[in-house]
Structure formats: C-alpha cells, structure tokens
Amino acid sequence: MKWSVHNEHPLEESHDYLVVGLWNKPSKLEGLLKELNDEFEGELTSLVKEGDLSSKVRTVTKLPSLGKSKAKRILFVGLGKEKDLTLDSLRESFGATGKLLKDSRVEKVSVALDTFTAEGIEESDVAQALTEGIELATYSYEGYKQKSNLPDVAIDVLSVYTQADAHEINAALEVGHVLAEGTNSARTLVNMPANILTASKMAEYALDLAEKYGFESEILGKEEMESIGMGALLAVNQGSAEPPRMIVLKHKGKEEWTDVLGLVGKGITFDTGGYSIKGKDGIVGMKTDMGGAAAVLGAMEIIGKLQPEQNVVAVIPATDNMVSSKAFKPDDVITSLNGKTIEILNTDAEGRLALADGVTYAKQHGANYIVDVATLTGGVIVALGLDKTGALTNDEALFERVLEASAEAGEFIWQLPYTESDKKRVRNSPVADLNNSPGRDGHAIFAGAFIGEFTEGTPWVHLDIAGTATTKKAHYLGPAGATGAMTRTLALLVEQFLLEKKE
Ligand code: BES
Ligand code: ZN
Ligand code: ZN
C-alpha cells in the first residue's frame, strides 16, 4: 500500500472515497462533520437521528454524496463515545473500513485523519492504527487453488489529510505498515502446508531475511547438531525423513554484542504427536505448530525494516514430529544440549524438547533476556480460551515489559503461576534429570516450567500461543486461519527495550 500526506482541507479536494470519523455526540456535529452536514443541508443530523448513520464503534456506513460534496462517497467510521475509544478499537474500526473497501474493490481512498483524534490519541497514533488496521484486516492467503476466488484488488493509494506535521505522520504510517507486513508474513508461514514449509525451507526463508536486512545468520544441520550434542531437538526429528534445522539470526543494533534479547520460536512444521500419536481430529491443523517460529521471523522482518539500536538474537529449532521405526518413543532417555537428561513420557510433548535446546543455544549466542513463543499446549486453551496467550516467567520486570508491548499491540496475555511445586513435577523422574510430561493437570504450566529448567538464571518469559496462533472465524483484523499472534508484541518489545535504555 502506498500513501501520501496532504495538509489541504479535505472538503476542498475531490475524492472517490473520503473516510471520516463519526463520534457519538448526540445532536451535535462538530468540525469537519459540521461542514459536511452543511454540504448535505442538515441531512446528516437526521440520518444519525434515525439510525441510518451509525456512530457505533467498528461500524462503517457508506454514503453517496449525490453531487452535494466534492467527495463522491463518504465512509463514516463509527467511533462511539470519545471517552471510550481505545487504540485497539480504533485499529479495529480501521480494519472494518479496510474490509468494506476491499469487498467493494476500491483502490483509492482519502482519509480525514484529524476527525479521529481524541484525548490521549494523537494524529500519529491514528496514522499508525490506520495502516496497521487496514493492512492486517485485508490480508488473505492465496493457497494453491488453480483459480483464485479472491479479489485481486488491494487498497493501493491512501491519501491522508491532516494538519499535523507531515514527517511525523509519514513515519507513523510507515510503522503501522511495517508492523502489519511482518504480521502478515508470519500468517502466511503458518498457513503454508507442512509438505511445502519444511524445516529446510524455513531456514531458506530465514536466510533470505538475513540477506535482505543484513542479519548475521547461522543454520545448523543434523551433523552439526550431533557434533555439539543437541540431543533434544534431534530426538524430536529422529522419526522424520526431513532433516532438522537450528536457525539463528542476529540483529546487531549496537557496537558491542551485549544486552542481547533472545527470541526463541517453536518451529515444529508438523506435529503428528509421534508414537504418542494424535487422533484423526486433533492432528488436522498441526501444520500451524510453527506459529512461534513464524512470530519470531515476522518480528525479525519488522526489526530488519525499522533497524532499532538493540541487539536481538532469533533462535528457531525446526523439525516435524513424525512416526517411523527410527522415531523416539516413550521411556527413552535423551540428553539435551546443556547436558540435562530427559525421560520421555510423551512424544507429543515435543515442543518443550525443541525449545529446551533453542533456549540453551540462545544463551550460547549471548542472550541476556529470553522470550520464547510456542503453540505449546492444548492445556492453555482449556485454561484461558482461544483469545488469550498464556505466559510464565522467572522475572517479573521482564514480564512487565512484555505485557506493555502486548498492550500496545492489542494482544492479550495472561500470566499463569510458576511455583516450586511445578518445578518439582518436571524434575520428578526415576531415571533422568527431568521428565517431559508430568501429567494433564495444569500441563500448560508444566510445559513452561520444563523450558524454565534451561534458562538457568537468565530472565525469561514464556508465551503459549496454542489458542491464539489461529482462529476459526474471521475477525476485524483478519480472516480465519493464522493470526500472526505475538509478532507485533515481540517487535514492539524490542523497540521498548530501546526507550528504556534512553530514559
Ligand atoms: N502442538 C501441540 C499443542 C497444540 C494443541 C497446539 C492444540 C495447537 C492446538 C503440542 O505439541 C502438544 O501436543 N501438546 C500436548 C501436551 C501433552 C502431551 C502434555 C497437549 O497439549 O495435549
Ligand atoms: Zn505435540
Ligand atoms: Zn506441538
């Protein structure tokens, strides 16, 4: 999507579509709305009164101007009461606008930006929410249909009218655009089928990012993993015809490689469950078990474009989890990269194994803080539902930062308890240091607690996106399928690390 910023008066220019914010202010239209109302000879007031023009938030009404205005059509975006509007609902309102425009196959749109400002929501906030909301909402996954049934139009030209500083508005539009692009890339990775997006393909994708954005990169293959003893990831890969990959990308935002934020994403390209095999219903959709990896790669794309002065290392253990005569099995004992031994009680609890080596490898690459993201457990869905990401942490201060970033992104996170008794349960094995599946009671917590065993004092936050990585229903900010959950949160976390350092 391209855009331009103008400071002319929006009603003095011609537009095919002019987007205007409509507040719920009974019997009073102000500013640009009042001018529009005058153009419409007072008709807007009666349309609002009779309910033909809704000021309800996330509701968009199209009104042809029948020659009364230089704008051919006006799109009124309901914003509700000023005191109730949040950045989240504004972003979603722009999402609803984007969907309506896409469905009407509109390519050129003008926006009266200043009609959307409110207390605490400045022009630049509106600008960011505008590109972010529209581009998230109008995402679609092409797939592999010979004949696409999707409209191939996208909003191409966005003309933004504002009295605010054009530089500032341009920058904010760019940030919203970049955040949406990274999220949409993550969505596409998750939507891709596992026979096409293998671990090697994911590594190639990461190398492309590295080349484009100047990241340092390292890809480990099976032999390299064997030589350094990356036994947990190797165990998960043991039954597969596809070789595993450990993917590392480094964004060097500072002179020195210190104060490094590690982002570790679960990259299980398909999860059959292994010998603890999933049922025929539970297995469908397990191509999305690399949602954590996708969020990390999407965030790296954003980081590559925004180039924050913050060191980041992305680590993605990638493989599928298959059955064969060579596959690992329950009762096996394996040795992870950091030397801890693990009794396998359930081969379907494979994500934590891959992540254990991922976390250790991130530490070996200098990570001083770690955030892992994973479609880890059905348990988190039972606990929190499908719209909340579950979290565990060993460091409340780091968790606070993640929470702040997630609030800015509009992605809900809820912290689960992480207690000594949880640690005891994962350490309880007659034959090894740890077991990979202590039971079904509270297993979202045990899964996180298992990963915690490998952090060894490094501040860490674990994000379980099993519920949030995909959705069965279309929503204001996108279609059914992959959501790109936590992509924007991770990217904004990196930005925030910077702000805190500068203060
Ligand atoms: N990939 C699954 C978790 C999952 C479930 C993701 C549903 C998305 C939707 C994970 O590897 C898994 O199978 N977890 C098991 C853990 C159990 C064996 C302790 C689960 O949640 O049942
Ligand atoms: Zn599994
Ligand atoms: Zn899994």
XYZ file of C-alpha atoms and ligand atoms in Angstrom, residues 266 268 270-273 278 286 288-290 321 347-352 375-377, ligand 3:
22
model
C 8.850 -23.270 18.344
C 7.508 -27.764 14.622
C 4.034 -30.628 11.611
C 3.140 -32.368 14.865
C 1.727 -35.884 14.489
C 2.369 -36.458 18.188
C -2.720 -37.618 17.965
C -0.873 -29.283 13.115
C 0.428 -24.483 12.441
C 2.730 -25.849 15.147
C 5.438 -23.460 13.966
C 7.444 -34.670 14.714
C 6.388 -37.862 22.411
C 3.575 -35.371 21.798
C 5.186 -33.067 24.357
C 7.852 -32.369 21.706
C 7.728 -28.568 21.614
C 9.356 -28.188 25.018
C 1.995 -23.300 20.197
C 2.806 -25.451 23.172
C -0.254 -26.938 24.862
Zn 3.470 -29.465 19.129
